[in-house]
Amino acid sequence: MKRFFYSLLAAFFLFTSCASSTSVTTNNNSSKPDVDEITQKALEEWRSEHFGMFIHFGIYSKLAGWWKGEKIPYYGEQIMNHARIPIDEYEAVAREFNPKDFNADEIVKLAKDAGMKYIVMTSKHHDGFCMFHTETTDYNIVDFTPFGRDVVKELSEACQRHGMKFGLYYSLPDWHYPLGIPRLEPDTTTKCHEYVNQVYSPLEIVTPELEDYIVAQVTELLTNYGDINTLWFDMGLVTPEQSKRFRETVKSLQPKCIINGRIMNNQGDYMTLPDNGDVAGYENIFWDNPASMYGTWGYKSWINRPQVIEQVGVQLGRLFSTVQHGGVFLLNIGPDGDGNVIPYEKEVLTLIGDYFKKNPDALDKIEVSYKDKTIVKSENNAFELTDDNGMMHAEIDGTGYMSTQVDSWRSWEMEVEEDGTYDVFIVYLPQYLDKKYSFECGENKIDHTLPGVDQMIQTSYVGKMNLKKGTNTFRLDQAEKCYPLEPLGLELQKIIVRKR
């Protein structure tokens, strides 16, 4: 079994090391805050830690993916929405929530043994139930449940005891808050699997009253629970003014606390990929990659779980790919309604930890592919520029929830042996009927429309360029973008740069 595990891991290493190099630029059309020295140092330290634990734990954990005898599809932590549970009925579940087996020290030790360096805990999810003791509402784990203990406090203190950094997830929408957006009546005429958001939504407007409520709770979290290394905001439709206010609140209380990009409107310190999103090399920014082991974050008893050894290989592959491309990997667990880390997830993390015990420096020795720029040399006075010897550049738009485009533009480094005039050709499969592209190298720039005749592989003469001896950067981009995340829009076969 172990031999199979390490063979599987080797295959993931091979896959990630052979992937095309990529980098990123950000949308410069939105106002972004200046990054001070304190934040910059905190970001660099955070990125060097590589690996963290995400914990989704709340009232939804007790329901375990069930409502009134029916299996509820989609995310377990959003069951209040997917099962259309009225607030009073969800409150009744909260009244019985008693995770008596919750043991913060065991969770922190599990994370530490797995090689994780920090933990992010859900302090409040979309359902509005607070897993910490707050003065803003009695709808919290201390005042509203028979459990009567502050889970966030216990986990914070356990992290301090074991030398683990501690962060907090915080949902901007709140389906319980009485002064939020008006609620529609639940639709009882269709089945849950036919359901489209009608009652609650993760993307809800933050009312002025809810805005003040958020600021009050964030203030409590950053005042009463020690050092918080990151505040991980999520979802909601917030205005630029609200995003700035939330950021200013965090930085005024804990300047070292870094903020993820889901605060939106480019107010984050680092960007968060879409859940279980595609990894690319986001070269000039800080970013994390939140990942779950299956199609839910909160606990569901009936979810289909792959074989443990397969899961270990998948998550280690994701981890190494993320770190290799300059990111931080945040892997989720979902404790059950009694507060236990389920045996499956515990075994996955234990095996990951076993790997790092045998290979303690593995994460520190990964070659970071996005920093490797292949120098393309000419053969017979011609260069062939392909995906394999160039860089695919990604684009991020931080104004909204979080959007990425992993194929925005391309670049290559060419070692030119002598000055001269070179002809440029491109071989491609078009994805548009006609689209204008920009070809740049040194002082040369040519805008050229590539036709999309019959959606077949095409060859087009771009024009001539005067290149100088030495290293030249060749760039292929769109001449005009309709929106920041517009894809490049072609399948490149090769670009030929041939000396006359």
XYZ file of C-alpha atoms in Angstrom:
500
model
C 0.000 0.000 0.000
C 2.745 2.462 0.932
C 4.717 1.574 -2.198
C 1.619 2.407 -4.272
C 1.200 5.668 -2.364
C 4.719 6.887 -3.119
C 4.437 5.786 -6.762
C 1.232 7.800 -6.996
C 2.954 10.804 -5.453
C 5.812 10.534 -7.931
C 3.286 10.638 -10.758
C 1.822 13.880 -9.357
C 5.323 15.394 -9.153
C 5.918 14.497 -12.779
C 2.590 16.011 -13.803
C 3.144 19.307 -12.012
C 6.766 19.700 -13.080
C 5.832 19.181 -16.748
C 3.037 21.754 -16.692
C 3.548 24.961 -18.668
C 5.011 27.867 -16.777
C 2.600 30.671 -16.023
C 2.509 34.069 -14.395
C -0.129 36.651 -13.560
C -0.966 40.294 -13.806
C -3.731 42.055 -11.961
C -6.473 44.345 -13.144
C -5.017 47.823 -12.736
C -8.326 49.586 -13.314
C -9.365 49.411 -9.647
C -7.993 51.343 -6.707
C -5.811 49.217 -4.449
C -4.448 50.059 -1.009
C -0.754 50.598 -0.487
C 0.997 47.649 1.119
C 3.071 48.784 4.098
C 6.211 47.065 5.380
C 4.324 45.262 8.160
C 1.854 43.722 5.729
C 4.559 42.881 3.190
C 6.610 41.028 5.806
C 3.511 39.171 7.048
C 2.659 38.117 3.493
C 6.142 36.810 2.774
C 6.170 34.833 6.011
C 2.711 33.429 5.289
C 3.698 32.313 1.788
C 6.780 30.562 3.129
C 4.530 28.440 5.355
C 2.944 26.813 2.270
C 0.238 24.725 3.954
C -2.735 25.413 6.224
C -5.863 23.732 7.589
C -9.353 25.043 6.814
C -12.135 24.035 9.233
C -15.818 24.261 8.328
C -17.768 23.575 11.510
C -21.169 24.845 12.589
C -24.880 24.068 12.968
C -24.842 22.481 9.520
C -22.436 19.847 10.875
C -25.229 18.485 13.070
C -27.558 18.080 10.096
C -24.855 16.116 8.224
C -26.447 16.756 4.826
C -29.942 15.589 5.798
C -33.215 17.480 6.228
C -36.486 15.792 7.161
C -35.301 12.403 5.948
C -34.030 13.653 2.604
C -30.447 13.818 1.358
C -29.754 17.439 0.485
C -27.403 17.991 -2.470
C -24.714 20.633 -2.908
C -22.603 22.161 -0.138
C -23.342 20.842 3.357
C -22.516 24.170 5.014
C -25.206 25.854 2.885
C -27.963 23.377 3.747
C -30.118 26.171 5.177
C -30.332 27.491 1.630
C -30.453 24.249 -0.345
C -33.159 22.695 1.860
C -35.004 26.026 2.204
C -35.016 25.784 5.986
C -36.986 28.593 7.683
C -35.064 30.570 10.280
C -37.135 29.344 13.206
C -36.596 25.693 12.244
C -32.874 26.228 11.811
C -32.797 27.912 15.218
C -34.396 24.797 16.689
C -31.451 22.772 15.368
C -29.060 25.275 16.906
C -30.788 24.863 20.285
C -29.766 21.194 20.241
C -26.221 21.674 18.926
C -23.892 20.026 21.431
C -20.485 19.075 19.932
C -19.362 17.445 23.179
C -16.406 15.649 21.560
C -14.767 18.801 20.212
C -11.112 18.793 21.243
C -9.110 21.786 20.055
C -5.754 20.352 21.108
C -6.309 17.166 19.102
C -7.236 19.165 16.000
C -4.212 21.424 16.287
C -1.939 18.436 16.833
C -3.442 16.704 13.786
C -2.750 19.798 11.672
C 0.776 20.174 13.001
C 1.613 16.518 12.429
C 0.343 16.842 8.846
C 2.866 19.608 8.159
C 0.366 22.455 8.337
C 1.537 25.783 9.735
C -1.734 27.621 10.396
C -5.462 27.032 10.864
C -8.443 29.002 9.542
C -11.672 28.373 11.461
C -15.199 29.376 10.422
C -16.145 31.961 13.034
C -19.465 32.613 11.252
C -20.770 31.116 8.041
C -23.623 32.309 5.812
C -26.234 30.902 8.205
C -25.282 33.685 10.639
C -24.578 31.390 13.604
C -21.525 32.571 15.537
C -19.046 29.955 16.708
C -17.659 32.504 19.172
C -19.073 34.398 22.127
C -20.283 37.770 20.914
C -22.087 40.691 22.499
C -23.809 41.529 19.210
C -26.308 38.628 19.284
C -27.287 35.684 21.452
C -27.252 33.548 18.309
C -23.892 32.099 19.237
C -22.485 28.835 20.492
C -22.122 30.004 24.103
C -25.529 31.608 24.658
C -27.761 29.621 22.289
C -26.690 25.994 22.714
C -26.384 23.419 25.498
C -22.687 23.180 24.623
C -22.033 26.618 26.091
C -18.360 26.804 25.118
C -16.504 29.203 22.822
C -15.045 27.024 20.056
C -13.050 29.870 18.496
C -11.493 30.709 21.865
C -10.566 27.091 22.551
C -8.988 26.677 19.151
C -7.130 29.984 19.431
C -5.673 29.000 22.784
C -4.736 25.526 21.524
C -2.903 27.108 18.593
C -0.947 29.270 21.012
C -0.019 26.234 23.113
C 1.241 24.264 20.141
C 2.975 27.029 18.196
C 0.375 27.091 15.407
C -0.807 30.302 13.753
C -4.537 31.015 13.863
C -6.822 32.639 11.323
C -10.562 33.163 10.986
C -13.100 32.722 8.224
C -15.908 35.284 8.303
C -18.981 35.340 6.052
C -20.180 38.723 4.834
C -23.746 37.572 4.012
C -25.812 36.631 7.056
C -29.036 34.686 6.530
C -30.154 35.132 10.146
C -29.557 38.840 10.687
C -32.987 40.531 10.981
C -31.933 43.782 9.305
C -30.453 42.136 6.237
C -32.243 41.938 2.900
C -35.952 40.938 2.951
C -36.594 37.182 2.736
C -38.944 35.444 0.347
C -41.147 32.649 1.587
C -39.651 29.172 1.024
C -40.902 27.423 -2.104
C -42.412 24.100 -1.040
C -43.689 23.108 -4.484
C -40.416 21.746 -5.865
C -37.822 19.275 -4.624
C -34.543 20.456 -3.165
C -32.517 19.212 -6.127
C -34.634 21.422 -8.408
C -34.015 24.415 -6.237
C -32.645 27.725 -7.470
C -31.681 30.337 -4.859
C -34.864 32.050 -3.750
C -34.728 32.374 0.004
C -31.051 32.775 0.864
C -28.065 33.504 -1.324
C -24.289 33.594 -0.743
C -24.202 36.708 -2.921
C -26.430 39.084 -0.996
C -26.228 42.822 -0.602
C -24.779 43.998 2.695
C -27.251 46.500 4.151
C -25.952 49.467 6.160
C -27.207 47.817 9.358
C -25.435 44.561 8.511
C -22.298 46.531 7.679
C -22.214 47.962 11.201
C -22.903 44.507 12.636
C -19.956 43.059 10.680
C -17.623 45.785 11.905
C -18.696 45.144 15.510
C -18.076 41.402 15.204
C -14.760 41.777 13.401
C -13.697 44.134 16.171
C -14.533 41.473 18.771
C -12.688 38.761 16.857
C -9.545 40.861 16.511
C -9.682 42.017 20.128
C -10.614 38.935 22.142
C -8.822 36.029 20.458
C -5.142 36.865 20.391
C -3.047 37.286 17.253
C -4.977 36.499 14.083
C -2.672 35.807 11.156
C -5.384 36.102 8.494
C -9.010 37.168 8.216
C -10.620 35.154 5.433
C -13.718 36.974 4.188
C -16.221 35.248 1.920
C -19.075 36.048 -0.471
C -21.620 38.865 -0.332
C -22.098 41.846 -2.641
C -20.226 44.719 -1.038
C -19.573 48.257 -2.191
C -16.043 49.705 -2.481
C -16.773 51.841 0.571
C -17.786 48.795 2.611
C -14.696 46.830 1.550
C -12.456 49.743 2.537
C -14.181 50.078 5.904
C -13.743 46.381 6.655
C -10.069 46.582 5.699
C -9.464 49.666 7.808
C -11.132 47.967 10.775
C -8.822 44.967 10.505
C -5.630 46.951 10.014
C -6.407 49.389 12.817
C -6.733 46.521 15.294
C -4.091 44.078 14.045
C -1.752 45.528 11.393
C -0.060 42.133 10.896
C -3.354 40.393 10.079
C -3.466 39.764 6.333
C -6.778 39.846 4.460
C -7.863 37.637 1.583
C -9.197 38.982 -1.694
C -12.807 38.000 -1.042
C -13.174 41.231 0.882
C -13.504 42.378 -2.747
C -12.977 45.704 -4.506
C -9.216 45.047 -4.519
C -8.945 45.602 -0.760
C -7.340 42.258 0.033
C -3.662 41.643 0.748
C -3.695 38.343 -1.130
C -6.014 36.739 -3.631
C -8.027 33.570 -3.080
C -8.627 31.240 -5.994
C -12.128 29.946 -6.708
C -12.917 26.908 -4.546
C -10.919 23.935 -5.827
C -9.896 26.137 -8.741
C -7.292 25.704 -11.448
C -3.748 26.375 -10.264
C -1.666 28.777 -12.308
C 1.519 30.657 -11.572
C 0.347 33.940 -10.143
C 3.790 35.468 -10.298
C 3.560 38.959 -8.906
C 0.931 38.564 -6.204
C 0.296 36.538 -3.072
C -2.488 33.934 -3.310
C -4.008 30.897 -1.635
C -5.818 27.857 -2.944
C -8.751 26.647 -0.799
C -9.452 22.950 -1.340
C -11.927 20.405 -0.075
C -11.607 16.623 -0.211
C -14.938 16.225 -2.008
C -17.988 18.197 -3.122
C -18.709 19.823 0.226
C -16.917 21.754 2.954
C -19.268 21.144 5.863
C -19.781 17.554 7.064
C -22.173 15.298 5.133
C -22.588 11.730 6.367
C -23.613 10.312 2.999
C -21.015 11.888 0.712
C -19.117 9.557 -1.612
C -15.504 9.432 -0.431
C -12.685 8.129 -2.639
C -10.240 5.569 -1.280
C -7.987 7.148 1.324
C -4.787 6.456 -0.580
C -6.257 8.058 -3.703
C -7.308 11.106 -1.680
C -3.824 11.447 -0.202
C -2.281 11.432 -3.664
C -4.725 14.019 -4.958
C -4.193 16.414 -2.064
C -0.406 16.076 -2.064
C -0.454 16.708 -5.795
C -2.538 19.848 -5.249
C -0.280 20.976 -2.450
C 2.931 20.617 -4.439
C 1.406 22.146 -7.555
C 0.166 25.129 -5.531
C 3.511 25.722 -3.829
C 5.409 25.125 -7.047
C 3.434 27.946 -8.621
C 3.881 30.368 -5.737
C 0.709 29.824 -3.696
C -0.394 28.634 -0.262
C -2.559 25.517 0.048
C -5.525 25.567 2.459
C -6.991 22.067 2.885
C -10.385 21.681 4.556
C -11.759 19.307 7.167
C -15.405 19.191 8.255
C -15.914 17.848 11.808
C -19.193 16.053 12.481
C -22.016 17.303 14.686
C -20.353 15.933 17.824
C -17.161 17.833 17.058
C -15.114 14.827 15.897
C -12.710 14.922 12.990
C -14.105 12.008 11.007
C -11.801 8.955 10.705
C -11.494 9.308 6.917
C -10.151 12.865 7.077
C -7.955 12.032 10.043
C -6.379 9.149 8.114
C -5.769 11.327 5.051
C -3.988 13.946 7.128
C -2.037 11.316 9.053
C -0.693 9.814 5.816
C 0.210 13.273 4.534
C 2.074 13.779 7.789
C 3.842 10.427 7.353
C 5.109 11.592 3.979
C 6.561 14.777 5.468
C 8.173 12.860 8.306
C 10.090 10.906 5.663
C 10.664 14.019 3.531
C 10.857 16.936 5.985
C 12.275 19.418 3.487
C 10.076 18.466 0.535
C 8.140 21.716 0.367
C 11.253 23.854 0.734
C 12.953 22.102 -2.223
C 10.298 22.408 -4.861
C 11.437 24.194 -7.988
C 9.125 27.164 -8.520
C 8.196 26.892 -12.176
C 6.870 30.394 -12.712
C 10.322 31.832 -12.039
C 11.945 29.607 -14.687
C 12.197 31.405 -18.008
C 13.378 29.095 -20.751
C 15.788 30.796 -23.130
C 14.782 29.836 -26.665
C 17.732 29.510 -29.044
C 17.536 29.601 -32.820
C 18.007 26.681 -35.156
C 18.874 27.472 -38.779
C 18.319 31.169 -38.042
C 14.741 30.535 -36.867
C 12.976 30.402 -33.511
C 9.976 28.201 -32.788
C 7.908 29.592 -29.900
C 5.490 27.084 -28.366
C 3.592 26.498 -25.126
C 6.407 24.240 -23.955
C 9.151 26.869 -24.111
C 7.170 29.965 -23.150
C 5.060 31.315 -20.333
C 1.275 31.449 -20.092
C 0.250 34.567 -18.176
C -2.864 34.679 -16.026
C -5.086 37.618 -15.139
C -6.885 38.350 -11.883
C -9.748 40.739 -11.315
C -10.013 41.536 -7.619
C -12.997 43.843 -7.832
C -15.535 41.062 -7.429
C -15.847 37.791 -5.552
C -12.691 36.511 -7.203
C -12.179 35.760 -10.859
C -9.225 34.400 -12.767
C -8.299 33.803 -16.369
C -5.339 31.472 -16.654
C -4.633 32.156 -20.340
C -4.542 35.892 -20.852
C -1.275 36.397 -22.784
C 2.015 34.632 -23.610
C 5.719 35.495 -23.555
C 9.029 33.946 -24.560
C 12.714 34.780 -24.006
C 14.768 34.488 -27.230
C 18.564 34.505 -27.428
C 19.293 36.391 -30.667
C 22.812 35.781 -31.990
C 23.039 38.810 -34.287
C 21.154 41.932 -35.275
C 18.812 41.479 -38.207
C 15.371 41.554 -39.756
C 13.093 38.648 -38.903
C 9.781 37.494 -40.388
C 7.058 36.436 -37.953
C 4.497 33.701 -38.692
C 1.874 32.162 -36.415
C 0.227 28.728 -36.629
C -2.950 28.515 -34.555
C -6.432 27.115 -34.096
C -8.825 30.087 -33.820
C -11.622 30.348 -31.272
C -13.077 33.528 -32.810
C -14.033 34.401 -36.390
C -11.674 37.375 -36.405
C -9.632 38.793 -33.565
C -6.850 41.376 -33.416
C -3.636 40.482 -31.599
C -0.541 42.379 -30.597
C 2.926 40.928 -31.327
C 5.751 42.706 -29.484
C 9.486 42.244 -29.223
C 11.853 45.004 -28.092
C 10.895 48.182 -29.926
C 8.764 46.272 -32.412
C 4.987 46.095 -32.137
C 2.618 44.726 -34.759
C -1.185 44.639 -34.435
C -2.506 41.901 -36.675
C -5.971 40.394 -37.128
C -6.039 36.594 -37.169
C -8.910 35.198 -39.224
C -10.960 32.292 -37.946
C -11.766 30.619 -41.253
C -13.685 27.337 -40.805
C -12.296 26.864 -37.281
C -9.334 24.963 -38.719
C -5.618 25.283 -37.999
C -4.401 28.436 -39.741
C -1.033 29.907 -40.692
C -0.756 33.681 -40.882
C 2.124 35.997 -41.757
C 2.303 38.650 -39.055
C 5.048 40.942 -40.401
C 8.714 41.749 -39.938
C 10.678 42.806 -36.861
C 14.141 44.243 -36.364
C 15.751 42.311 -33.513
C 18.974 43.085 -31.689
C 21.644 40.695 -30.494
C 21.051 39.412 -26.954
C 17.998 38.291 -24.982
C 14.732 39.548 -26.432
C 11.284 39.170 -24.871
C 8.578 38.252 -27.359
C 4.978 38.854 -26.295
C 1.647 37.736 -27.752
C -1.423 39.520 -26.388
C -4.839 40.731 -27.399
C -4.733 44.118 -29.073
C -8.034 45.119 -27.490
C -9.728 43.548 -24.457
C -13.447 43.958 -23.965
C -13.093 43.041 -20.283
C -10.118 42.272 -17.990
C -10.666 38.508 -17.900
C -11.116 37.969 -21.621
C -9.185 34.833 -22.662
C -6.474 34.904 -25.309
C -8.852 33.122 -27.646
C -6.677 30.786 -29.688
C -4.947 27.445 -29.421
C -1.351 28.205 -30.270
C 0.539 25.667 -32.327
C 3.706 27.740 -32.764
C 5.098 31.129 -33.652
C 8.007 31.113 -36.110
C 10.498 33.988 -36.000
C 12.875 33.540 -38.971
C 15.858 35.641 -39.978
C 15.756 36.995 -43.520
